[in-house]
PDB file of C-alpha atoms and ligand atoms in Angstrom:
ATOM      1  CA  MET C  90     119.634 119.264  49.646  1.00 79.00           C
ATOM      2  CA  VAL C  91     121.495 117.672  52.613  1.00 95.00           C
ATOM      3  CA  ALA C  92     122.939 120.239  54.658  1.00 98.00           C
ATOM      4  CA  SER C  93     126.689 120.228  55.542  1.00 98.00           C
ATOM      5  CA  VAL C  94     127.218 119.859  59.614  1.00 98.00           C
ATOM      6  CA  ILE C  95     129.112 122.669  61.170  1.00 98.00           C
ATOM      7  CA  ASP C  96     131.359 120.896  63.582  1.00 98.00           C
ATOM      8  CA  GLY C  97     131.531 123.180  66.766  1.00 98.00           C
ATOM      9  CA  LYS C  98     133.008 120.784  68.871  1.00 98.00           C
ATOM     10  CA  ALA C  99     136.193 120.429  66.408  1.00 98.00           C
ATOM     11  CA  PHE C 100     136.238 124.180  65.712  1.00 98.00           C
ATOM     12  CA  ALA C 101     136.400 124.948  69.255  1.00 98.00           C
ATOM     13  CA  ALA C 102     139.185 122.191  69.986  1.00 98.00           C
ATOM     14  CA  GLY C 103     141.108 124.427  67.346  1.00 98.00           C
ATOM     15  CA  MET C 104     140.504 127.467  69.061  1.00 98.00           C
ATOM     16  CA  ARG C 105     141.441 126.116  72.540  1.00 98.00           C
ATOM     17  CA  ASN C 106     144.790 124.860  70.745  1.00 98.00           C
ATOM     18  CA  SER C 107     145.577 128.129  69.208  1.00 97.00           C
ATOM     19  CA  ILE C 108     144.589 129.871  72.437  1.00 98.00           C
ATOM     20  CA  ALA C 109     147.069 127.596  74.319  1.00 98.00           C
ATOM     21  CA  GLY C 110     149.774 128.807  71.974  1.00 97.00           C
ATOM     22  CA  ASP C 111     149.067 132.335  72.594  1.00 97.00           C
ATOM     23  CA  VAL C 112     149.073 131.741  76.250  1.00 98.00           C
ATOM     24  CA  SER C 113     152.400 130.055  76.173  1.00 98.00           C
ATOM     25  CA  ARG C 114     153.887 132.910  74.180  1.00 97.00           C
ATOM     26  CA  LEU C 115     152.420 135.627  76.665  1.00 97.00           C
ATOM     27  CA  LYS C 116     154.256 133.753  79.665  1.00 97.00           C
ATOM     28  CA  GLU C 117     157.501 133.434  77.637  1.00 97.00           C
ATOM     29  CA  GLN C 118     157.616 136.998  76.375  1.00 96.00           C
ATOM     30  CA  HIS C 119     155.620 139.053  78.952  1.00 96.00           C
ATOM     31  CA  GLY C 120     155.692 136.861  82.180  1.00 97.00           C
ATOM     32  CA  ILE C 121     151.889 137.103  82.131  1.00 97.00           C
ATOM     33  CA  THR C 122     149.663 133.828  83.005  1.00 98.00           C
ATOM     34  CA  PRO C 123     145.918 134.649  82.055  1.00 98.00           C
ATOM     35  CA  GLY C 124     144.041 134.119  85.432  1.00 98.00           C
ATOM     36  CA  LEU C 125     140.223 133.674  85.196  1.00 98.00           C
ATOM     37  CA  ALA C 126     137.911 133.970  88.475  1.00 98.00           C
ATOM     38  CA  VAL C 127     134.572 132.238  88.333  1.00 98.00           C
ATOM     39  CA  VAL C 128     131.963 132.771  91.191  1.00 98.00           C
ATOM     40  CA  LEU C 129     129.383 130.544  92.094  1.00 98.00           C
ATOM     41  CA  VAL C 130     126.448 130.951  94.497  1.00 98.00           C
ATOM     42  CA  GLY C 131     124.656 128.175  95.685  1.00 97.00           C
ATOM     43  CA  GLN C 132     124.100 124.608  94.610  1.00 94.00           C
ATOM     44  CA  ASP C 133     122.381 124.477  91.435  1.00 94.00           C
ATOM     45  CA  PRO C 134     123.661 120.929  89.705  1.00 94.00           C
ATOM     46  CA  ALA C 135     123.708 122.607  85.940  1.00 93.00           C
ATOM     47  CA  SER C 136     125.604 125.466  87.144  1.00 96.00           C
ATOM     48  CA  GLU C 137     128.263 123.284  89.149  1.00 96.00           C
ATOM     49  CA  ILE C 138     128.801 121.229  86.160  1.00 96.00           C
ATOM     50  CA  TYR C 139     129.229 124.134  83.893  1.00 95.00           C
ATOM     51  CA  VAL C 140     131.559 125.731  86.428  1.00 97.00           C
ATOM     52  CA  ARG C 141     133.607 122.681  86.754  1.00 97.00           C
ATOM     53  CA  ASN C 142     134.123 122.561  82.807  1.00 97.00           C
ATOM     54  CA  LYS C 143     135.256 126.157  82.650  1.00 97.00           C
ATOM     55  CA  ALA C 144     137.863 125.577  85.292  1.00 98.00           C
ATOM     56  CA  ARG C 145     139.094 122.310  83.494  1.00 98.00           C
ATOM     57  CA  MET C 146     139.457 124.007  79.913  1.00 98.00           C
ATOM     58  CA  THR C 147     140.973 127.169  81.725  1.00 98.00           C
ATOM     59  CA  ARG C 148     143.732 125.028  83.384  1.00 98.00           C
ATOM     60  CA  GLU C 149     144.087 122.823  79.952  1.00 98.00           C
ATOM     61  CA  VAL C 150     144.904 126.121  77.786  1.00 98.00           C
ATOM     62  CA  GLY C 151     147.621 127.001  80.538  1.00 98.00           C
ATOM     63  CA  MET C 152     145.641 129.559  82.212  1.00 98.00           C
ATOM     64  CA  VAL C 153     145.171 129.963  85.882  1.00 98.00           C
ATOM     65  CA  SER C 154     141.597 129.085  87.292  1.00 98.00           C
ATOM     66  CA  PHE C 155     140.143 130.740  90.569  1.00 98.00           C
ATOM     67  CA  ARG C 156     137.135 129.222  91.682  1.00 97.00           C
ATOM     68  CA  HIS C 157     135.002 130.907  94.394  1.00 98.00           C
ATOM     69  CA  HIS C 158     131.923 128.629  95.446  1.00 98.00           C
ATOM     70  CA  LEU C 159     129.869 130.817  98.069  1.00 98.00           C
ATOM     71  CA  PRO C 160     126.934 129.166  99.867  1.00 98.00           C
ATOM     72  CA  GLN C 161     123.341 129.820  98.997  1.00 98.00           C
ATOM     73  CA  HIS C 162     122.508 132.255 101.897  1.00 98.00           C
ATOM     74  CA  THR C 163     125.696 134.542 100.920  1.00 98.00           C
ATOM     75  CA  THR C 164     124.241 138.346 101.133  1.00 98.00           C
ATOM     76  CA  GLN C 165     124.647 140.537  98.236  1.00 98.00           C
ATOM     77  CA  LYS C 166     126.949 142.771 100.300  1.00 98.00           C
ATOM     78  CA  GLU C 167     129.399 139.833 100.724  1.00 98.00           C
ATOM     79  CA  LEU C 168     129.200 138.991  97.099  1.00 98.00           C
ATOM     80  CA  LEU C 169     129.831 142.725  96.102  1.00 98.00           C
ATOM     81  CA  GLN C 170     132.954 142.467  98.492  1.00 98.00           C
ATOM     82  CA  LEU C 171     134.421 139.462  96.515  1.00 98.00           C
ATOM     83  CA  ILE C 172     133.743 141.164  93.270  1.00 98.00           C
ATOM     84  CA  GLU C 173     135.672 144.527  94.568  1.00 98.00           C
ATOM     85  CA  ASN C 174     138.574 142.317  95.804  1.00 98.00           C
ATOM     86  CA  ILE C 175     138.638 140.316  92.448  1.00 98.00           C
ATOM     87  CA  ASN C 176     138.334 143.329  90.489  1.00 98.00           C
ATOM     88  CA  ASN C 177     141.630 144.410  92.362  1.00 98.00           C
ATOM     89  CA  ASP C 178     143.644 141.433  92.191  1.00 98.00           C
ATOM     90  CA  PRO C 179     146.218 141.800  89.336  1.00 98.00           C
ATOM     91  CA  LEU C 180     146.506 137.978  89.019  1.00 98.00           C
ATOM     92  CA  MET C 181     142.750 137.766  88.149  1.00 98.00           C
ATOM     93  CA  HIS C 182     142.077 139.263  84.541  1.00 98.00           C
ATOM     94  CA  GLY C 183     138.858 137.635  83.830  1.00 98.00           C
ATOM     95  CA  LEU C 184     135.836 137.515  86.247  1.00 98.00           C
ATOM     96  CA  LEU C 185     132.557 135.470  85.533  1.00 98.00           C
ATOM     97  CA  VAL C 186     129.339 135.233  88.158  1.00 98.00           C
ATOM     98  CA  GLN C 187     127.730 132.087  87.130  1.00 98.00           C
ATOM     99  CA  LEU C 188     123.986 133.051  86.592  1.00 96.00           C
ATOM    100  CA  PRO C 189     121.293 132.549  87.728  1.00 96.00           C
ATOM    101  CA  LEU C 190     122.134 133.840  91.209  1.00 97.00           C
ATOM    102  CA  PRO C 191     119.865 132.924  94.109  1.00 97.00           C
ATOM    103  CA  ALA C 192     116.706 135.288  94.412  1.00 97.00           C
ATOM    104  CA  HIS C 193     117.464 137.334  97.486  1.00 98.00           C
ATOM    105  CA  ILE C 194     120.621 138.795  95.269  1.00 98.00           C
ATOM    106  CA  ASP C 195     119.876 141.271  92.368  1.00 98.00           C
ATOM    107  CA  GLU C 196     121.434 140.220  89.530  1.00 98.00           C
ATOM    108  CA  GLU C 197     121.947 143.703  87.848  1.00 98.00           C
ATOM    109  CA  SER C 198     123.752 145.214  90.900  1.00 98.00           C
ATOM    110  CA  ILE C 199     126.371 142.284  90.711  1.00 98.00           C
ATOM    111  CA  ILE C 200     126.939 142.762  86.896  1.00 98.00           C
ATOM    112  CA  THR C 201     127.396 146.473  87.104  1.00 98.00           C
ATOM    113  CA  ALA C 202     130.015 145.788  89.816  1.00 98.00           C
ATOM    114  CA  ILE C 203     132.137 144.017  87.742  1.00 98.00           C
ATOM    115  CA  ARG C 204     134.963 145.994  86.042  1.00 98.00           C
ATOM    116  CA  PRO C 205     134.121 146.174  82.580  1.00 98.00           C
ATOM    117  CA  ASP C 206     137.640 145.308  81.389  1.00 98.00           C
ATOM    118  CA  LYS C 207     137.492 141.998  83.341  1.00 98.00           C
ATOM    119  CA  ASP C 208     134.005 141.478  82.346  1.00 98.00           C
ATOM    120  CA  VAL C 209     134.650 138.246  80.060  1.00 98.00           C
ATOM    121  CA  ASP C 210     130.969 137.443  79.833  1.00 98.00           C
ATOM    122  CA  GLY C 211     130.371 140.939  78.112  1.00 98.00           C
ATOM    123  CA  PHE C 212     127.136 141.716  80.355  1.00 98.00           C
ATOM    124  CA  HIS C 213     128.285 144.913  81.782  1.00 98.00           C
ATOM    125  CA  PRO C 214     126.324 147.823  80.651  1.00 98.00           C
ATOM    126  CA  SER C 215     129.415 149.460  79.229  1.00 98.00           C
ATOM    127  CA  ASN C 216     130.168 146.396  77.275  1.00 98.00           C
ATOM    128  CA  VAL C 217     126.395 146.022  76.137  1.00 98.00           C
ATOM    129  CA  GLY C 218     126.483 149.505  75.144  1.00 98.00           C
ATOM    130  CA  ARG C 219     129.775 149.557  73.270  1.00 97.00           C
ATOM    131  CA  LEU C 220     128.530 146.323  71.118  1.00 96.00           C
ATOM    132  CA  ALA C 221     125.259 148.345  70.297  1.00 96.00           C
ATOM    133  CA  MET C 222     127.078 151.154  69.125  1.00 95.00           C
ATOM    134  CA  GLY C 223     129.121 148.884  66.684  1.00 89.00           C
ATOM    135  CA  LYS C 224     132.521 149.268  68.654  1.00 92.00           C
ATOM    136  CA  SER C 225     134.958 146.794  70.052  1.00 92.00           C
ATOM    137  CA  ALA C 226     133.618 145.466  73.368  1.00 96.00           C
ATOM    138  CA  MET C 227     133.761 142.334  75.484  1.00 97.00           C
ATOM    139  CA  VAL C 228     131.187 140.409  73.614  1.00 97.00           C
ATOM    140  CA  PRO C 229     129.046 137.492  75.029  1.00 98.00           C
ATOM    141  CA  CYS C 230     130.491 133.955  74.547  1.00 98.00           C
ATOM    142  CA  THR C 231     127.689 132.066  73.082  1.00 98.00           C
ATOM    143  CA  PRO C 232     126.648 134.735  70.336  1.00 98.00           C
ATOM    144  CA  LEU C 233     130.358 135.142  69.771  1.00 98.00           C
ATOM    145  CA  GLY C 234     130.771 131.353  69.423  1.00 98.00           C
ATOM    146  CA  CYS C 235     127.845 131.563  66.864  1.00 98.00           C
ATOM    147  CA  LEU C 236     129.341 134.474  64.809  1.00 98.00           C
ATOM    148  CA  MET C 237     132.385 132.696  64.478  1.00 98.00           C
ATOM    149  CA  LEU C 238     130.747 129.592  63.061  1.00 98.00           C
ATOM    150  CA  LEU C 239     128.857 131.835  60.828  1.00 98.00           C
ATOM    151  CA  LYS C 240     131.924 133.468  59.408  1.00 98.00           C
ATOM    152  CA  ASP C 241     133.690 130.202  58.973  1.00 98.00           C
ATOM    153  CA  GLU C 242     130.977 128.974  56.964  1.00 98.00           C
ATOM    154  CA  LEU C 243     130.051 132.108  54.814  1.00 98.00           C
ATOM    155  CA  GLY C 244     132.905 134.295  54.624  1.00 98.00           C
ATOM    156  CA  SER C 245     131.514 138.027  54.791  1.00 98.00           C
ATOM    157  CA  LEU C 246     128.223 138.201  56.143  1.00 98.00           C
ATOM    158  CA  ALA C 247     127.704 141.756  54.520  1.00 98.00           C
ATOM    159  CA  GLY C 248     124.240 142.091  53.349  1.00 98.00           C
ATOM    160  CA  LYS C 249     122.759 138.650  54.324  1.00 98.00           C
ATOM    161  CA  ASN C 250     119.205 138.452  55.842  1.00 98.00           C
ATOM    162  CA  ALA C 251     119.362 137.270  59.274  1.00 99.00           C
ATOM    163  CA  LEU C 252     116.636 135.985  61.749  1.00 98.00           C
ATOM    164  CA  VAL C 253     117.472 135.892  65.457  1.00 98.00           C
ATOM    165  CA  LEU C 254     114.900 133.726  67.532  1.00 98.00           C
ATOM    166  CA  GLY C 255     114.666 135.037  70.965  1.00 98.00           C
ATOM    167  CA  ARG C 256     115.511 138.228  72.753  1.00 98.00           C
ATOM    168  CA  SER C 257     117.513 137.415  75.691  1.00 97.00           C
ATOM    169  CA  ASN C 258     120.386 139.413  77.196  1.00 97.00           C
ATOM    170  CA  ILE C 259     122.765 136.663  77.017  1.00 97.00           C
ATOM    171  CA  VAL C 260     122.220 135.433  73.380  1.00 98.00           C
ATOM    172  CA  GLY C 261     119.282 137.078  71.283  1.00 98.00           C
ATOM    173  CA  LYS C 262     120.285 140.771  71.694  1.00 98.00           C
ATOM    174  CA  PRO C 263     124.159 140.549  71.587  1.00 98.00           C
ATOM    175  CA  MET C 264     123.597 138.076  68.566  1.00 98.00           C
ATOM    176  CA  ALA C 265     121.409 140.616  66.767  1.00 98.00           C
ATOM    177  CA  ASN C 266     123.774 143.367  67.515  1.00 97.00           C
ATOM    178  CA  LEU C 267     126.727 141.361  66.501  1.00 97.00           C
ATOM    179  CA  LEU C 268     125.164 140.349  63.185  1.00 98.00           C
ATOM    180  CA  LEU C 269     124.278 144.194  62.586  1.00 97.00           C
ATOM    181  CA  ARG C 270     127.843 145.058  63.107  1.00 95.00           C
ATOM    182  CA  GLU C 271     128.727 142.464  60.425  1.00 96.00           C
ATOM    183  CA  HIS C 272     126.620 144.517  58.114  1.00 97.00           C
ATOM    184  CA  CYS C 273     123.439 141.806  58.113  1.00 98.00           C
ATOM    185  CA  THR C 274     119.880 142.985  57.666  1.00 98.00           C
ATOM    186  CA  VAL C 275     118.648 141.531  61.029  1.00 98.00           C
ATOM    187  CA  THR C 276     115.212 140.592  62.270  1.00 98.00           C
ATOM    188  CA  VAL C 277     114.569 139.706  66.283  1.00 98.00           C
ATOM    189  CA  ALA C 278     111.656 137.210  66.661  1.00 98.00           C
ATOM    190  CA  HIS C 279     110.008 136.189  69.908  1.00 98.00           C
ATOM    191  CA  SER C 280     107.261 134.773  71.658  1.00 97.00           C
ATOM    192  CA  ARG C 281     104.692 137.550  70.304  1.00 98.00           C
ATOM    193  CA  THR C 282     106.089 137.616  66.799  1.00 98.00           C
ATOM    194  CA  ARG C 283     103.235 137.079  64.236  1.00 98.00           C
ATOM    195  CA  ASP C 284     104.037 134.956  61.204  1.00 98.00           C
ATOM    196  CA  LEU C 285     107.109 133.336  62.370  1.00 98.00           C
ATOM    197  CA  ILE C 286     107.192 130.744  59.717  1.00 98.00           C
ATOM    198  CA  GLU C 287     107.319 133.356  56.891  1.00 98.00           C
ATOM    199  CA  HIS C 288     110.173 135.223  58.693  1.00 98.00           C
ATOM    200  CA  CYS C 289     111.962 131.775  58.757  1.00 98.00           C
ATOM    201  CA  ASN C 290     111.401 131.260  55.354  1.00 98.00           C
ATOM    202  CA  ARG C 291     112.801 134.390  54.105  1.00 98.00           C
ATOM    203  CA  VAL C 292     116.376 134.387  55.530  1.00 98.00           C
ATOM    204  CA  ASP C 293     119.842 133.504  54.702  1.00 98.00           C
ATOM    205  CA  ILE C 294     120.996 132.886  58.216  1.00 99.00           C
ATOM    206  CA  LEU C 295     118.593 131.702  61.176  1.00 99.00           C
ATOM    207  CA  VAL C 296     119.804 131.623  64.723  1.00 99.00           C
ATOM    208  CA  SER C 297     117.691 130.107  67.449  1.00 98.00           C
ATOM    209  CA  ALA C 298     117.927 130.495  71.148  1.00 98.00           C
ATOM    210  CA  VAL C 299     114.404 129.948  72.395  1.00 98.00           C
ATOM    211  CA  GLY C 300     115.024 126.427  74.274  1.00 97.00           C
ATOM    212  CA  ARG C 301     111.785 124.632  72.829  1.00 97.00           C
ATOM    213  CA  PRO C 302     112.614 121.311  71.814  1.00 97.00           C
ATOM    214  CA  SER C 303     112.381 120.535  67.962  1.00 97.00           C
ATOM    215  CA  MET C 304     110.324 123.499  67.128  1.00 98.00           C
ATOM    216  CA  ILE C 305     111.554 124.674  63.964  1.00 98.00           C
ATOM    217  CA  LYS C 306     110.509 122.165  61.221  1.00 98.00           C
ATOM    218  CA  GLY C 307     111.802 121.523  57.659  1.00 98.00           C
ATOM    219  CA  ASN C 308     109.038 123.500  56.139  1.00 98.00           C
ATOM    220  CA  TRP C 309     109.989 126.537  57.961  1.00 98.00           C
ATOM    221  CA  VAL C 310     113.348 126.841  56.677  1.00 98.00           C
ATOM    222  CA  ARG C 311     114.763 128.607  53.347  1.00 98.00           C
ATOM    223  CA  PRO C 312     116.470 125.984  51.216  1.00 98.00           C
ATOM    224  CA  GLY C 313     120.514 126.404  51.377  1.00 98.00           C
ATOM    225  CA  SER C 314     120.212 128.760  54.461  1.00 98.00           C
ATOM    226  CA  VAL C 315     122.472 128.529  57.335  1.00 98.00           C
ATOM    227  CA  VAL C 316     120.948 127.303  60.759  1.00 98.00           C
ATOM    228  CA  ILE C 317     122.614 127.764  63.888  1.00 98.00           C
ATOM    229  CA  ASP C 318     120.875 126.031  66.731  1.00 98.00           C
ATOM    230  CA  VAL C 319     121.574 127.645  70.487  1.00 98.00           C
ATOM    231  CA  GLY C 320     118.768 125.600  72.128  1.00 97.00           C
ATOM    232  CA  ILE C 321     119.558 122.727  74.794  1.00 95.00           C
ATOM    233  CA  SER C 322     116.662 120.905  76.083  1.00 95.00           C
ATOM    234  CA  ARG C 323     116.813 117.523  77.813  1.00 92.00           C
ATOM    235  CA  ILE C 324     113.976 115.328  76.605  1.00 93.00           C
ATOM    236  CA  HIS C 325     112.770 112.227  78.196  1.00 89.00           C
ATOM    237  CA  ASN C 326     112.028 109.120  76.148  1.00 85.00           C
ATOM    238  CA  SER C 327     109.492 107.104  77.802  1.00 85.00           C
ATOM    239  CA  LYS C 328     110.232 104.044  75.953  1.00 84.00           C
ATOM    240  CA  THR C 329     114.122 103.731  76.599  1.00 87.00           C
ATOM    241  CA  GLY C 330     113.422 105.692  79.782  1.00 88.00           C
ATOM    242  CA  LYS C 331     116.842 107.599  79.019  1.00 91.00           C
ATOM    243  CA  GLY C 332     117.247 111.575  78.526  1.00 92.00           C
ATOM    244  CA  ARG C 333     118.532 113.104  75.597  1.00 93.00           C
ATOM    245  CA  ILE C 334     119.726 116.752  74.805  1.00 94.00           C
ATOM    246  CA  VAL C 335     117.846 118.330  71.495  1.00 96.00           C
ATOM    247  CA  GLY C 336     118.262 121.597  70.056  1.00 98.00           C
ATOM    248  CA  ASP C 337     115.526 124.274  68.959  1.00 98.00           C
ATOM    249  CA  VAL C 338     115.651 122.886  65.141  1.00 98.00           C
ATOM    250  CA  ASP C 339     114.214 119.344  64.203  1.00 98.00           C
ATOM    251  CA  TYR C 340     117.585 118.196  63.039  1.00 98.00           C
ATOM    252  CA  SER C 341     116.441 115.184  61.113  1.00 98.00           C
ATOM    253  CA  GLU C 342     113.829 117.591  59.086  1.00 98.00           C
ATOM    254  CA  VAL C 343     115.945 120.665  58.680  1.00 98.00           C
ATOM    255  CA  SER C 344     119.297 119.001  57.674  1.00 98.00           C
ATOM    256  CA  GLN C 345     117.433 117.905  54.302  1.00 98.00           C
ATOM    257  CA  VAL C 346     116.793 121.617  53.503  1.00 98.00           C
ATOM    258  CA  ALA C 347     119.388 123.825  54.961  1.00 98.00           C
ATOM    259  CA  GLY C 348     122.972 124.646  53.263  1.00 98.00           C
ATOM    260  CA  ALA C 349     124.604 124.084  56.639  1.00 98.00           C
ATOM    261  CA  ILE C 350     123.401 123.278  60.323  1.00 98.00           C
ATOM    262  CA  THR C 351     124.826 122.936  63.819  1.00 98.00           C
ATOM    263  CA  PRO C 352     123.984 119.708  65.593  1.00 98.00           C
ATOM    264  CA  VAL C 353     122.997 119.556  69.154  1.00 98.00           C
ATOM    265  CA  PRO C 354     125.195 118.535  70.935  1.00 97.00           C
ATOM    266  CA  GLY C 355     128.414 119.508  69.452  1.00 97.00           C
ATOM    267  CA  GLY C 356     127.561 122.606  67.641  1.00 98.00           C
ATOM    268  CA  VAL C 357     127.323 125.767  69.435  1.00 98.00           C
ATOM    269  CA  GLY C 358     127.770 124.371  72.982  1.00 97.00           C
ATOM    270  CA  PRO C 359     131.615 123.779  72.813  1.00 97.00           C
ATOM    271  CA  MET C 360     132.349 127.131  71.377  1.00 98.00           C
ATOM    272  CA  THR C 361     130.817 129.113  74.659  1.00 98.00           C
ATOM    273  CA  ILE C 362     133.637 127.959  76.624  1.00 97.00           C
ATOM    274  CA  ALA C 363     136.150 128.323  73.895  1.00 98.00           C
ATOM    275  CA  CYS C 364     134.949 132.077  73.680  1.00 98.00           C
ATOM    276  CA  LEU C 365     135.160 132.522  77.209  1.00 98.00           C
ATOM    277  CA  LEU C 366     138.864 131.539  76.985  1.00 98.00           C
ATOM    278  CA  ALA C 367     139.457 133.820  74.294  1.00 98.00           C
ATOM    279  CA  ASN C 368     137.861 136.702  76.008  1.00 98.00           C
ATOM    280  CA  THR C 369     139.987 135.911  79.243  1.00 98.00           C
ATOM    281  CA  TYR C 370     143.046 135.842  77.129  1.00 98.00           C
ATOM    282  CA  ARG C 371     142.004 139.160  75.394  1.00 97.00           C
ATOM    283  CA  ALA C 372     141.310 140.909  78.779  1.00 97.00           C
ATOM    284  CA  SER C 373     144.729 139.922  80.293  1.00 97.00           C
ATOM    285  CA  CYS C 374     146.420 141.251  77.180  1.00 97.00           C
ATOM    286  CA  GLN C 375     144.015 144.411  77.266  1.00 96.00           C
ATOM    287  CA  ILE C 376     144.765 144.892  81.063  1.00 97.00           C
ATOM    288  CA  HIS C 377     148.570 145.126  80.495  1.00 96.00           C
ATOM    289  CA  GLY C 378     148.575 147.316  77.514  1.00 95.00           C
ATOM    290  CA  LEU C 379     148.846 144.742  74.929  1.00 94.00           C
ATOM    291  CA  LYS C 380     147.033 143.864  71.832  1.00 85.00           C
ATOM    292  CA  GLY C 381     144.779 140.989  72.834  1.00 78.00           C
ATOM    293  CA  GLU C 382     143.253 139.136  69.940  1.00 72.00           C
ATOM    294  CA  THR C 383     144.015 135.395  69.496  1.00 72.00           C
ATOM    295  CA  GLY C 384     144.690 134.005  66.345  1.00 61.00           C
ATOM    296  CA  THR C 385     141.009 133.112  65.871  1.00 63.00           C
ATOM    297  CA  THR C 386     139.379 136.252  66.830  1.00 68.00           C
ATOM    298  CA  GLN C 387     141.534 138.817  65.516  1.00 58.00           C
ATOM    299  CA  GLU C 388     139.221 139.617  62.571  1.00 54.00           C
ATOM    300  CA  LEU C 389     136.123 139.971  64.987  1.00 61.00           C
TER     301      LEU C 389
HETATM  302  N1  GUN B 694     124.269 130.862  82.991  1.00 62.14           N
HETATM  303  C1  GUN B 694     123.928 130.356  81.814  1.00 62.14           C
HETATM  304  N2  GUN B 694     124.836 130.858  80.739  1.00 62.14           N
HETATM  305  C2  GUN B 694     125.817 131.770  81.259  1.00 62.14           C
HETATM  306  C3  GUN B 694     126.710 132.513  80.795  1.00 62.14           C
HETATM  307  O1  GUN B 694     127.070 132.461  79.530  1.00 62.14           O
HETATM  308  N3  GUN B 694     127.422 133.415  81.676  1.00 62.14           N
HETATM  309  C4  GUN B 694     127.262 133.345  82.924  1.00 62.14           C
HETATM  310  N4  GUN B 694     127.920 133.918  83.723  1.00 62.14           N
HETATM  311  N5  GUN B 694     126.039 132.488  83.429  1.00 62.14           N
HETATM  312  C5  GUN B 694     125.636 131.892  82.606  1.00 62.14           C
END
């Protein structure tokens, strides 16, 4: 069997297009322009690229991007003051603090200070709890993107056996909760899991977010299953001297066995920013007492 390729890049482009239409109607009908504040502390080069891309795409869908770039030596108190200001600013509907933060700042205190209805990352304990209870919540962008691709591929997920590889707060745990909310039977595997290949072989849906290049081989995967690869690892080819991005899944092997698979790059990656924009649109509507689902997220 040769797997069909799940084109996250095209799906995300369609979502951004639909969000741009929603934003334009929101401006016309209600005079509201969604605003997203992104806070970056320090000089991490990867984070700087992510933040720049988020700002560009925010503007491209007609929203306002507010970028706050603070120096590495910013104190926790100063960062908390900025969050407080953004929480109270009516033009900023979404607030994202780019992680990781410098070691002298306590991440948990920062995330907890963000107003839950502006928490477009879905990291605040109130949103985490609501999702775990199966209620509507701001949902972390990467797992939300994975879920949208899965639903587009499979329709209803009810009764499917799903394995989530990885238990991070950003991807693994919210992914497991989202799949549970969709009535899947969910297993979460991690670095201490025994008989991992057997777990993989058993499931209809495999979502991997462990950051181990090409770990999942063709014989790990159940024929016909749907494989979502969240991993992004840069590997160096000593022959060509060039770097290359690969996922957790050995694409050349697994694409011969699975029913459908996301490529890396071009699979889950572009969905993360599209879902951030969807969450920002939703936050701006809800803050103004309007129903805030975009065309692509209303059934979630
Ligand atoms: N760093 C890596 N991924 C993320 C994310 O999804 N949100 C934030 N705020 N920081 C990140």
